[in-house]
Backbone as ProteinMPNN parsed JSONL, in Angstrom:
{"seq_chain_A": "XXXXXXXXXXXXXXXXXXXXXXXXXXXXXXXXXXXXXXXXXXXXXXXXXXXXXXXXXXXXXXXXXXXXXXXXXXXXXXXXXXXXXXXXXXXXXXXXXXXXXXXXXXXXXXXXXXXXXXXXXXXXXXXXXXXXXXXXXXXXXXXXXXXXXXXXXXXXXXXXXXXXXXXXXXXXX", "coords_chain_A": {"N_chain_A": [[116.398, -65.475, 117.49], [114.167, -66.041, 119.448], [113.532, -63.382, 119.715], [112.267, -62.514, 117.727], [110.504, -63.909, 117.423], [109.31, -63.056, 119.729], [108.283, -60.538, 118.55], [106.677, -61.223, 116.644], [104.446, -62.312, 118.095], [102.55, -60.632, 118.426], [101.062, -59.844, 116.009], [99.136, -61.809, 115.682], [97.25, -60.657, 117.183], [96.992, -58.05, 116.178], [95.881, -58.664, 113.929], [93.324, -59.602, 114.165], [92.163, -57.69, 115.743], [92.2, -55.821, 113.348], [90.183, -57.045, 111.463], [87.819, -57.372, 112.802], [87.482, -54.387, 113.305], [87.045, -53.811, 110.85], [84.875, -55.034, 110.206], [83.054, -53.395, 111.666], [83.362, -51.064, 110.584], [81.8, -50.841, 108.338], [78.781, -50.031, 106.317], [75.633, -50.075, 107.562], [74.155, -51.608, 105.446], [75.611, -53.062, 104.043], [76.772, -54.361, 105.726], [74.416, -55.651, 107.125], [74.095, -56.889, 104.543], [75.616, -58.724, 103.573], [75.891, -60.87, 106.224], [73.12, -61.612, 105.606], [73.81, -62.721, 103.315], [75.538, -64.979, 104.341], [73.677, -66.164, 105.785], [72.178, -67.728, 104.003], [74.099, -69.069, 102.285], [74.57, -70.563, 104.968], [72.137, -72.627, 105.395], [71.928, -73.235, 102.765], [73.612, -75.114, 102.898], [73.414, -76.587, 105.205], [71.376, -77.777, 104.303], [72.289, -79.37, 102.317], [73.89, -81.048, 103.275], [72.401, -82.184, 105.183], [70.214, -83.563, 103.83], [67.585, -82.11, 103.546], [65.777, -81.11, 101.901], [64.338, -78.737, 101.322], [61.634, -76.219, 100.342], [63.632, -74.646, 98.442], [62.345, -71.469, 98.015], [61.443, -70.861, 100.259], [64.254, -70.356, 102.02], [65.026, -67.12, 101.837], [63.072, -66.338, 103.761], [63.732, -67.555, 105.902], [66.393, -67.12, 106.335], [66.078, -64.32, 107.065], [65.459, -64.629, 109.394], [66.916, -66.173, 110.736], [68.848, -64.29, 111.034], [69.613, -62.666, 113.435], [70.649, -64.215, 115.339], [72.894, -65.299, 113.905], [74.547, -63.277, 113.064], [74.967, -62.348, 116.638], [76.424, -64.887, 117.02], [78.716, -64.084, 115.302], [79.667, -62.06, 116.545], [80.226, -63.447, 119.256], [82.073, -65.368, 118.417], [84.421, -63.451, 117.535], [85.608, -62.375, 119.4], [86.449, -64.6, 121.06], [88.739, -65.408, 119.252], [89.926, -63.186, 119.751], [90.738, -63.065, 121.859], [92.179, -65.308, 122.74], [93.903, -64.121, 120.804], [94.976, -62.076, 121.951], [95.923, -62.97, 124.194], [98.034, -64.471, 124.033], [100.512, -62.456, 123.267], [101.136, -61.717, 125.509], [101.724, -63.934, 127.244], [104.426, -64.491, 126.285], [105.389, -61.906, 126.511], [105.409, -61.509, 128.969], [106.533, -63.492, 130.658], [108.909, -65.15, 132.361], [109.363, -62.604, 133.598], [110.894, -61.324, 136.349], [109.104, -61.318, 139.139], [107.714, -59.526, 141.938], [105.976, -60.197, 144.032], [105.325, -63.172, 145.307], [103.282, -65.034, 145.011], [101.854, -64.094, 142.494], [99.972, -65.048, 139.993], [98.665, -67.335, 137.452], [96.141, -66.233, 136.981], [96.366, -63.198, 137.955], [98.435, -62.243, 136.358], [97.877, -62.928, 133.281], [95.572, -63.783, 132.629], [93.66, -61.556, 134.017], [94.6, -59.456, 132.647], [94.133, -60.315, 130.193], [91.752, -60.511, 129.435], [90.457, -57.701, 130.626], [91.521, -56.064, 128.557], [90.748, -57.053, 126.3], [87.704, -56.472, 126.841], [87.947, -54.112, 126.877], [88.707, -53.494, 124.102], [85.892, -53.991, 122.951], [84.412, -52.355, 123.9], [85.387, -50.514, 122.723], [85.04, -50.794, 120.105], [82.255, -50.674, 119.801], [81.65, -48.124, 120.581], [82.87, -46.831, 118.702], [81.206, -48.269, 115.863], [79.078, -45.971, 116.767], [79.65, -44.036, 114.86], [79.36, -44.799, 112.44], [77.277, -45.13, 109.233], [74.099, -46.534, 109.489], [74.88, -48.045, 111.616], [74.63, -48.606, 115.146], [76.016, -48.734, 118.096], [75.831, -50.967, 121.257], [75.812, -51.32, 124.413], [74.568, -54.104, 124.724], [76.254, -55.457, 123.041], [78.478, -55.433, 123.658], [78.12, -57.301, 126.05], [77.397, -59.418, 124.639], [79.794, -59.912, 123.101], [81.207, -60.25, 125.878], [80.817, -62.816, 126.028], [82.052, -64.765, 124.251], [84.909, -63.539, 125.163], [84.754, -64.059, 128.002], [84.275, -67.612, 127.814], [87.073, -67.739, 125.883], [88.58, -66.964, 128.327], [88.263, -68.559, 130.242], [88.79, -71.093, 128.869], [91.779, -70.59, 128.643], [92.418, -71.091, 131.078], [91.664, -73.223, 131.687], [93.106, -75.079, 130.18], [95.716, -74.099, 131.089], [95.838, -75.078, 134.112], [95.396, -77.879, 133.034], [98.081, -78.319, 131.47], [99.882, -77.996, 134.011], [99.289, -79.656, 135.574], [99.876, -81.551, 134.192], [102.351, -80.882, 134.22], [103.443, -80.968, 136.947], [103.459, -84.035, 137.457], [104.816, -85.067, 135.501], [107.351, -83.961, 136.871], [107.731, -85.368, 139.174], [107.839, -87.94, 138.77]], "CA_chain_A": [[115.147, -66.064, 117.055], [113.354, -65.841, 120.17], [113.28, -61.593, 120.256], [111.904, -62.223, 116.451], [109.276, -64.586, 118.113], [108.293, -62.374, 120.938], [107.411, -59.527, 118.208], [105.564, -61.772, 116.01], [103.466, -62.862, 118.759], [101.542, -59.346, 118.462], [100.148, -59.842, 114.889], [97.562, -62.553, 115.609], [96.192, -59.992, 117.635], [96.769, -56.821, 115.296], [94.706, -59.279, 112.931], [91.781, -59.714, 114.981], [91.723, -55.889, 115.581], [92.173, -54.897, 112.197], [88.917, -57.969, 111.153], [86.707, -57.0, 113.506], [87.594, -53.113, 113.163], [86.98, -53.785, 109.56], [83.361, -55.478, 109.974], [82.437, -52.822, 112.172], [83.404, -49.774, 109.612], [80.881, -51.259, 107.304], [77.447, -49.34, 106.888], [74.378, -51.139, 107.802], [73.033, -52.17, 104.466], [76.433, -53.588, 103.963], [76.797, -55.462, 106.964], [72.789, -56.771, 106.988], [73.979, -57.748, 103.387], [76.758, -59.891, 104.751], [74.986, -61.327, 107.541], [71.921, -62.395, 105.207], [74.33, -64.243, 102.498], [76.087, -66.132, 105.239], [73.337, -67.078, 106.532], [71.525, -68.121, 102.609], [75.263, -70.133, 102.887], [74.658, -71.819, 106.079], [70.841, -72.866, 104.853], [71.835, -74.174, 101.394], [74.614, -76.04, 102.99], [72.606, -77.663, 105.757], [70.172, -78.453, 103.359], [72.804, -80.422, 101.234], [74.012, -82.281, 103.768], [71.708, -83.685, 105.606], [68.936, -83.936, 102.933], [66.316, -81.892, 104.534], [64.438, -80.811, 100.639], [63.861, -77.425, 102.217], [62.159, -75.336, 99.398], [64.473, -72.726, 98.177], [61.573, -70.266, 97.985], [62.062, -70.41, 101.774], [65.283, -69.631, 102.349], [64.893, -65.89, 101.937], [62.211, -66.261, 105.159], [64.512, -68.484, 107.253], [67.799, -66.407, 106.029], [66.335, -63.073, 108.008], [65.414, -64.884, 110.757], [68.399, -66.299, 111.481], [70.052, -63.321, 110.831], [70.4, -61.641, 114.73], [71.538, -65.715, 115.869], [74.311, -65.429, 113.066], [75.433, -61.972, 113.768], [75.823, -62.721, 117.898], [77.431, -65.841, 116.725], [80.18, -63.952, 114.849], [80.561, -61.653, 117.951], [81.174, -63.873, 120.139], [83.375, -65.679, 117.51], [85.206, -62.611, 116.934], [86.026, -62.247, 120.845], [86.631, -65.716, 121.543], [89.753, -65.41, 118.946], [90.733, -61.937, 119.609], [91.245, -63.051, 123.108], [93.018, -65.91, 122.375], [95.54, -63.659, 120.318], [96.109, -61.095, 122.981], [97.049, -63.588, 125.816], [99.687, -64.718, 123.361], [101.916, -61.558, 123.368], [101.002, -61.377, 126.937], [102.029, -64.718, 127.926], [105.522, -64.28, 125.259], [106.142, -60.763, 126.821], [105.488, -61.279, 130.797], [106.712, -65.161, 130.551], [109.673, -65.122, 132.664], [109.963, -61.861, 134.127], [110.719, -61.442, 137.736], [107.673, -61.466, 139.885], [107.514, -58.779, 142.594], [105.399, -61.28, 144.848], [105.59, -65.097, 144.659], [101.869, -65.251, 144.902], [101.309, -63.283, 141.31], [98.867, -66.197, 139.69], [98.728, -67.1, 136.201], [95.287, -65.486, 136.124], [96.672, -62.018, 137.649], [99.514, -62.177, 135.83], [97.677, -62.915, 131.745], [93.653, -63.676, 132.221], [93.053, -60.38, 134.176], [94.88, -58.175, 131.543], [93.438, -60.268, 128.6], [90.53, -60.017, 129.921], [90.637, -55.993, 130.606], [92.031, -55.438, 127.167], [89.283, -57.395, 125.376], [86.575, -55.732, 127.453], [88.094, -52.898, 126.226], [88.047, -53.109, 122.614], [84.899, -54.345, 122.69], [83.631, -51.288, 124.022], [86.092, -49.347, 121.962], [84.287, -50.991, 118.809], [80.652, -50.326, 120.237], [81.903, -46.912, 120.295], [83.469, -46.971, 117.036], [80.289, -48.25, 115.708], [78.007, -45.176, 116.94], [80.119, -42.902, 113.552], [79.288, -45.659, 111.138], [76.236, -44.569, 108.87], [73.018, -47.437, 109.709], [74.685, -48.847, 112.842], [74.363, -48.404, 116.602], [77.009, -49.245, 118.969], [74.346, -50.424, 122.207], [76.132, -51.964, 125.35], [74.026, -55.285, 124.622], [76.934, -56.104, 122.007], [79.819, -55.699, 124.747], [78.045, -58.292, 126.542], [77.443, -60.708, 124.138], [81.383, -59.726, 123.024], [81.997, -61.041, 126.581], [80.516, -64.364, 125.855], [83.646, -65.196, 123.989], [85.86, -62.746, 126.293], [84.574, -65.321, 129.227], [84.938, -68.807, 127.014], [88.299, -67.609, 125.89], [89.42, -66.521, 129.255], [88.064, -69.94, 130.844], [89.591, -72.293, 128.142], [93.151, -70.417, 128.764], [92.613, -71.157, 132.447], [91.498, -74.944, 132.096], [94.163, -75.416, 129.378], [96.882, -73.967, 131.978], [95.286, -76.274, 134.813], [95.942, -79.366, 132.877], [99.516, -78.687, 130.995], [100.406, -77.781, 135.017], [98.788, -80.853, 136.286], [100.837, -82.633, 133.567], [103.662, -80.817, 134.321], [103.589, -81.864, 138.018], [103.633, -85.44, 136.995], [106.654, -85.172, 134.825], [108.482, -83.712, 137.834], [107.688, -86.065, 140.349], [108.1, -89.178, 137.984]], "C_chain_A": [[114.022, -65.813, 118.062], [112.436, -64.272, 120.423], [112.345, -61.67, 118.791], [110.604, -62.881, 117.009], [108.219, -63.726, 118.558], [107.47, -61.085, 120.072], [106.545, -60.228, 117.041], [104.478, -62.424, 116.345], [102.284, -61.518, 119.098], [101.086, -59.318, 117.319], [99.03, -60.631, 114.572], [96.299, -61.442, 116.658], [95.758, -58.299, 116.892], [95.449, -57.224, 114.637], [94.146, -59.208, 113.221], [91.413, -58.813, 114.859], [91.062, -55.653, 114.041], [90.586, -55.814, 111.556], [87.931, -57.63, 112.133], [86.648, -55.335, 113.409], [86.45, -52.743, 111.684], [85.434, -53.779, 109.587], [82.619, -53.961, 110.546], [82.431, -51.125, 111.461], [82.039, -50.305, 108.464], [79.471, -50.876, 107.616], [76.353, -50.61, 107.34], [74.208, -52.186, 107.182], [74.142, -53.215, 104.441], [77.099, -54.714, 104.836], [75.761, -56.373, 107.015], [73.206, -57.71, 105.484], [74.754, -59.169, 103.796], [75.999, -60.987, 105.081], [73.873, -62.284, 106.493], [72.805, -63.319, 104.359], [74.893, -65.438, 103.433], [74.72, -66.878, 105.405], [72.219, -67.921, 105.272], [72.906, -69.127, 102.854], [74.906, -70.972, 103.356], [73.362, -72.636, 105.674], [71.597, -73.818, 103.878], [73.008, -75.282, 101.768], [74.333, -77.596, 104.198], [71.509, -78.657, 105.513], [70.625, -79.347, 102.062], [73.548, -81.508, 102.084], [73.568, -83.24, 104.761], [70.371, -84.176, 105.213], [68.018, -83.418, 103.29], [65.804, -81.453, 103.717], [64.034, -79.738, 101.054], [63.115, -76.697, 100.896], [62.849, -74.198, 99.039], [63.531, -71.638, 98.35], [61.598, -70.382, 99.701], [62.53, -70.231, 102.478], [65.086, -68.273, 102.697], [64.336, -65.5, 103.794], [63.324, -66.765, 106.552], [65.844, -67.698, 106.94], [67.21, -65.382, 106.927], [65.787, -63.525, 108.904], [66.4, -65.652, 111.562], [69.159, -65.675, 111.74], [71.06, -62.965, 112.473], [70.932, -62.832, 115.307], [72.875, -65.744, 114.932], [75.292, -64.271, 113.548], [75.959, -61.355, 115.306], [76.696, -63.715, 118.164], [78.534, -64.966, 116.694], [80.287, -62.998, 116.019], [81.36, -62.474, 118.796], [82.617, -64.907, 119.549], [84.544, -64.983, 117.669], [86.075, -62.436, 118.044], [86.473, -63.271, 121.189], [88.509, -65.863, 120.757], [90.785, -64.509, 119.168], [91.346, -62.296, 121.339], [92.113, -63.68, 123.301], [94.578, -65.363, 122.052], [95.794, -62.388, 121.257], [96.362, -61.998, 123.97], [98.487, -64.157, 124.76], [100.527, -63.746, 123.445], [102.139, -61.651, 124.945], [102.128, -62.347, 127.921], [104.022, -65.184, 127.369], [106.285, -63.074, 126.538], [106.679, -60.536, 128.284], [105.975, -62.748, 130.883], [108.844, -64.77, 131.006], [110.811, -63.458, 133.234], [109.825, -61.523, 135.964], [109.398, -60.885, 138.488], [108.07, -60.51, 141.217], [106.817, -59.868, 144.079], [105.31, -62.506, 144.243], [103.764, -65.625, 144.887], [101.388, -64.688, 143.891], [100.913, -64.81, 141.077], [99.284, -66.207, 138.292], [97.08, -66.218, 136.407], [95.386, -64.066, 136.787], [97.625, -61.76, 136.783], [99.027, -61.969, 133.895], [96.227, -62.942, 131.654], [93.224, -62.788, 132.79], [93.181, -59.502, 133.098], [94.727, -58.766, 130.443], [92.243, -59.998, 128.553], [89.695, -58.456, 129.902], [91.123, -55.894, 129.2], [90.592, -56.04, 126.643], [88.13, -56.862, 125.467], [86.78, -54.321, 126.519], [88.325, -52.661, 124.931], [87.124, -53.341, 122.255], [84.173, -52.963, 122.914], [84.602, -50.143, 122.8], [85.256, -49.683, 119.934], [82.647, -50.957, 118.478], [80.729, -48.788, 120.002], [81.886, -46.609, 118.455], [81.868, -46.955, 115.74], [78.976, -46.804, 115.538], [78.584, -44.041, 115.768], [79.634, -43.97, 112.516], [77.697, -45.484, 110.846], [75.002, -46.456, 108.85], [73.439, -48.394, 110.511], [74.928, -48.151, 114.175], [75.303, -49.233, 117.327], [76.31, -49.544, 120.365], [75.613, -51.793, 123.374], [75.616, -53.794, 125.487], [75.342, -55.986, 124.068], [77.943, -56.27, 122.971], [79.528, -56.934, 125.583], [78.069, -59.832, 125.946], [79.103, -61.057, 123.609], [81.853, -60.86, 124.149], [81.572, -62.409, 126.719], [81.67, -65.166, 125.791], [84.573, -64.899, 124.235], [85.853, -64.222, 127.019], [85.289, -66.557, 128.74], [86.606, -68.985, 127.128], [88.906, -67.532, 126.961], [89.594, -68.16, 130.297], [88.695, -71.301, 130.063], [90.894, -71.987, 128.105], [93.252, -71.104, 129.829], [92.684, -72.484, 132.576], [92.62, -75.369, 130.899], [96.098, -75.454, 130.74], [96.913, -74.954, 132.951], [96.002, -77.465, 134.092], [97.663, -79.681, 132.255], [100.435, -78.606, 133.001], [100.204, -79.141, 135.605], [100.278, -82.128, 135.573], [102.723, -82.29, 134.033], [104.15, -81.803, 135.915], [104.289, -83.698, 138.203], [104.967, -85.781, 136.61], [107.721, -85.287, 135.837], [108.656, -84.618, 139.124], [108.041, -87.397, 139.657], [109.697, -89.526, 138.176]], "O_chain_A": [[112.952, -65.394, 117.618], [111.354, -64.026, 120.956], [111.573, -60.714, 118.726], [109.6, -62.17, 116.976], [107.044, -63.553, 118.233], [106.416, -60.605, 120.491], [105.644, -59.534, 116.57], [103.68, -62.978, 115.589], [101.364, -61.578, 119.914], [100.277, -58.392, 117.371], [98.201, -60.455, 113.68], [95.074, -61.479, 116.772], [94.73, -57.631, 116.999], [94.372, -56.628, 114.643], [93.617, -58.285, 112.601], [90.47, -58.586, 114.1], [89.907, -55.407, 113.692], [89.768, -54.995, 111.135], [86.851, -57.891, 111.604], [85.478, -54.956, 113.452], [85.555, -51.917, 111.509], [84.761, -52.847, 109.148], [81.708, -53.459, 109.886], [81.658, -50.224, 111.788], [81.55, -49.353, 107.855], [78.909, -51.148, 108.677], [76.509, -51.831, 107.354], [74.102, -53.326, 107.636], [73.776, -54.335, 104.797], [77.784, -55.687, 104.521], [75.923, -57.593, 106.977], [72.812, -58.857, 105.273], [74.396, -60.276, 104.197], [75.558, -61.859, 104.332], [73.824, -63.509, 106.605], [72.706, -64.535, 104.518], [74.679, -66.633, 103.226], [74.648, -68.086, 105.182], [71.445, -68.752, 105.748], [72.729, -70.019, 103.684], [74.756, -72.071, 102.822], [73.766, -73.797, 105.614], [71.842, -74.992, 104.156], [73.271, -76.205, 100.997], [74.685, -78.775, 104.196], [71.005, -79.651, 106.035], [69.933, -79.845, 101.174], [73.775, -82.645, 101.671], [73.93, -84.361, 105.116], [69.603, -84.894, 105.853], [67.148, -84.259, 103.517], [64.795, -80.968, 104.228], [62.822, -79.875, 101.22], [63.999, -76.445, 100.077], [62.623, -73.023, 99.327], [64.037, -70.695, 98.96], [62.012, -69.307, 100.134], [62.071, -69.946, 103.584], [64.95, -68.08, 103.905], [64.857, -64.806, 104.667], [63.512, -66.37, 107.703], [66.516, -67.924, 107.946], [67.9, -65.399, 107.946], [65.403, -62.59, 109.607], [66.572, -65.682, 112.78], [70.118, -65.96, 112.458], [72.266, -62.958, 112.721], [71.931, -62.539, 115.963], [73.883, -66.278, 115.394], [76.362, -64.305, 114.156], [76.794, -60.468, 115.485], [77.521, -63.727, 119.078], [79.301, -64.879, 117.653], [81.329, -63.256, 116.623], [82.56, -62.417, 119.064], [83.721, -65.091, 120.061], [85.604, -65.563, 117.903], [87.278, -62.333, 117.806], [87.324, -62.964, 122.024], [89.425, -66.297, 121.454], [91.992, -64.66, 118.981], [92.321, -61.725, 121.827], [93.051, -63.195, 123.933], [95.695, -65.665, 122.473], [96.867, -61.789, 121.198], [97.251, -61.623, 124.735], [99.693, -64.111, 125.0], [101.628, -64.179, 123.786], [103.253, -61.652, 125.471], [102.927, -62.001, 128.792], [104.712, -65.998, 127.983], [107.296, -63.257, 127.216], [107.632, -59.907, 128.743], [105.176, -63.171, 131.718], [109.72, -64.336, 130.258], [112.016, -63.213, 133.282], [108.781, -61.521, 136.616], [108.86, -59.851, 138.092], [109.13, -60.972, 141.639], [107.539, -60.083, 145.052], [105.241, -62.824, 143.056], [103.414, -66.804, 144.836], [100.174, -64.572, 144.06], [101.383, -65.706, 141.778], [100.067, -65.37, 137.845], [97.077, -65.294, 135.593], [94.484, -63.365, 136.327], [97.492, -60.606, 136.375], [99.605, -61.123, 133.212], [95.626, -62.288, 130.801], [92.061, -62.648, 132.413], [92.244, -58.87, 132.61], [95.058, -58.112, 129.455], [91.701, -59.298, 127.698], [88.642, -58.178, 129.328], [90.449, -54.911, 128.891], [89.528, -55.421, 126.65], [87.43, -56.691, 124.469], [86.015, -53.729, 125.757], [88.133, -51.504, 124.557], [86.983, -53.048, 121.068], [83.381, -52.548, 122.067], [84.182, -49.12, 122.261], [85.092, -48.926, 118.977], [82.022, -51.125, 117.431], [79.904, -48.247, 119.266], [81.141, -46.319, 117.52], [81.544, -46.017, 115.012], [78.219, -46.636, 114.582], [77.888, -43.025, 115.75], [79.656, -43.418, 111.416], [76.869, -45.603, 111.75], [75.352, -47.385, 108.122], [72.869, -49.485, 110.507], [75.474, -47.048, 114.15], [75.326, -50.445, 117.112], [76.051, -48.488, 120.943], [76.03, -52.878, 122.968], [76.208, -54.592, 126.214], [75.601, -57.082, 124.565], [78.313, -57.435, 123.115], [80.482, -57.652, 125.883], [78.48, -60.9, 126.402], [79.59, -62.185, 123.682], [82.49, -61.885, 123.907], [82.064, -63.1, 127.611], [82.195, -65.907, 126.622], [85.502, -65.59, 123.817], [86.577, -65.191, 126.791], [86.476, -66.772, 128.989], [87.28, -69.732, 127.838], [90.025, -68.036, 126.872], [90.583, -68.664, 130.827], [89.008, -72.341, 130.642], [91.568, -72.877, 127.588], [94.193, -71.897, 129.808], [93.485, -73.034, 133.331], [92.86, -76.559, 131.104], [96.992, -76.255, 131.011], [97.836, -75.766, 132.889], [97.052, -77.946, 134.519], [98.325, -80.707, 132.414], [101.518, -79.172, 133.146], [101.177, -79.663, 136.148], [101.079, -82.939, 136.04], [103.745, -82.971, 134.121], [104.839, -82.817, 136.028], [105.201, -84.231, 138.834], [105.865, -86.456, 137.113], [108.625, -86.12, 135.904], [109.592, -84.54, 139.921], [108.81, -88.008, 140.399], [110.184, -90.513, 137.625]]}, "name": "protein", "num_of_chains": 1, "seq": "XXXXXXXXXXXXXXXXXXXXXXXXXXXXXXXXXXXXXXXXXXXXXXXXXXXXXXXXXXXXXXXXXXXXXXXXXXXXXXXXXXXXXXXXXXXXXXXXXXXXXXXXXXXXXXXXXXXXXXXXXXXXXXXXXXXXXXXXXXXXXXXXXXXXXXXXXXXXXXXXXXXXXXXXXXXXX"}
């Protein structure tokens, strides 16, 4: 059960790939289309629940100006989960193998190399990007990518911190 584990702990991160791969094969018009219904969505939905009478005829206006705040949203969205699912195989695959030095860390050991991997499909999908017909792959996006690189890498770290803290406790109790 466990060997069936350790290889099903690499498909939350295939997923990510293959969903963010996906968005980023998509031409321009097709993507801006996207992008503008979400954000006609998020509008008609903030505008039903907390009563704000907005007129509809001004959606359209406030839909493309939200647009480039929606579409660095879902970056760093997209990074924040994809990072998530690569420290999982990471922490599955290197989780109990002998250590070379007794000073390896948890963050050389899983938040450098999730870290380095994420960096690196981020640029590998900026790339990717510069063949797709009405978009631009521009180093700006890798950064905002590492928004949710960072996040993710910092909420593994303060997550580890406190189950360790707790663990401590246990053991001394």
């Amino acid at each position: 059960m466990k060997k069936l584990f350790r290889y099903l702990s690499i498909f939350p991160a295939l997923f990510m790939l293959f969903i963010i791969f996906g968005f980023s094969a998509q031409d321009g018009a097709a993507s801006g289309s996207l992008s503008y219904r979400v954000c006609l969505s998020l509008l008609s939905f903030f505008d039903r629940i907390f009563s704000l009478n907005v007129p509809a005829s001004t959606f359209p206006a406030c839909a493309e100006a939200m647009q480039l705040w929606v579409r660095k949203a879902a970056h760093v969205t997209e990074y924040f989960l994809l990072t998530l699912s690569i420290f999982l195989p990471l922490r599955v695959w290197i989780h109990g193998k002998s250590v070379k030095s007794p000073r390896t860390c948890f963050l050389s050991r899983y938040i450098i190399p999730t870290f380095l991997l994420s960096v690196l499909f981020a640029s590998l999908d900026e790339f990717h990007q510069t063949f797709v017909p009405g978009r631009c792959g521009t180093p700006v996006d890798v950064l905002v990518d590492s928004i949710g690189i960072i996040t993710g890498c910092i909420l593994l770290t303060l997550c580890h911190r406190h189950t360790g803290k707790k663990q401590d406790r246990l053991n001394h109790s």
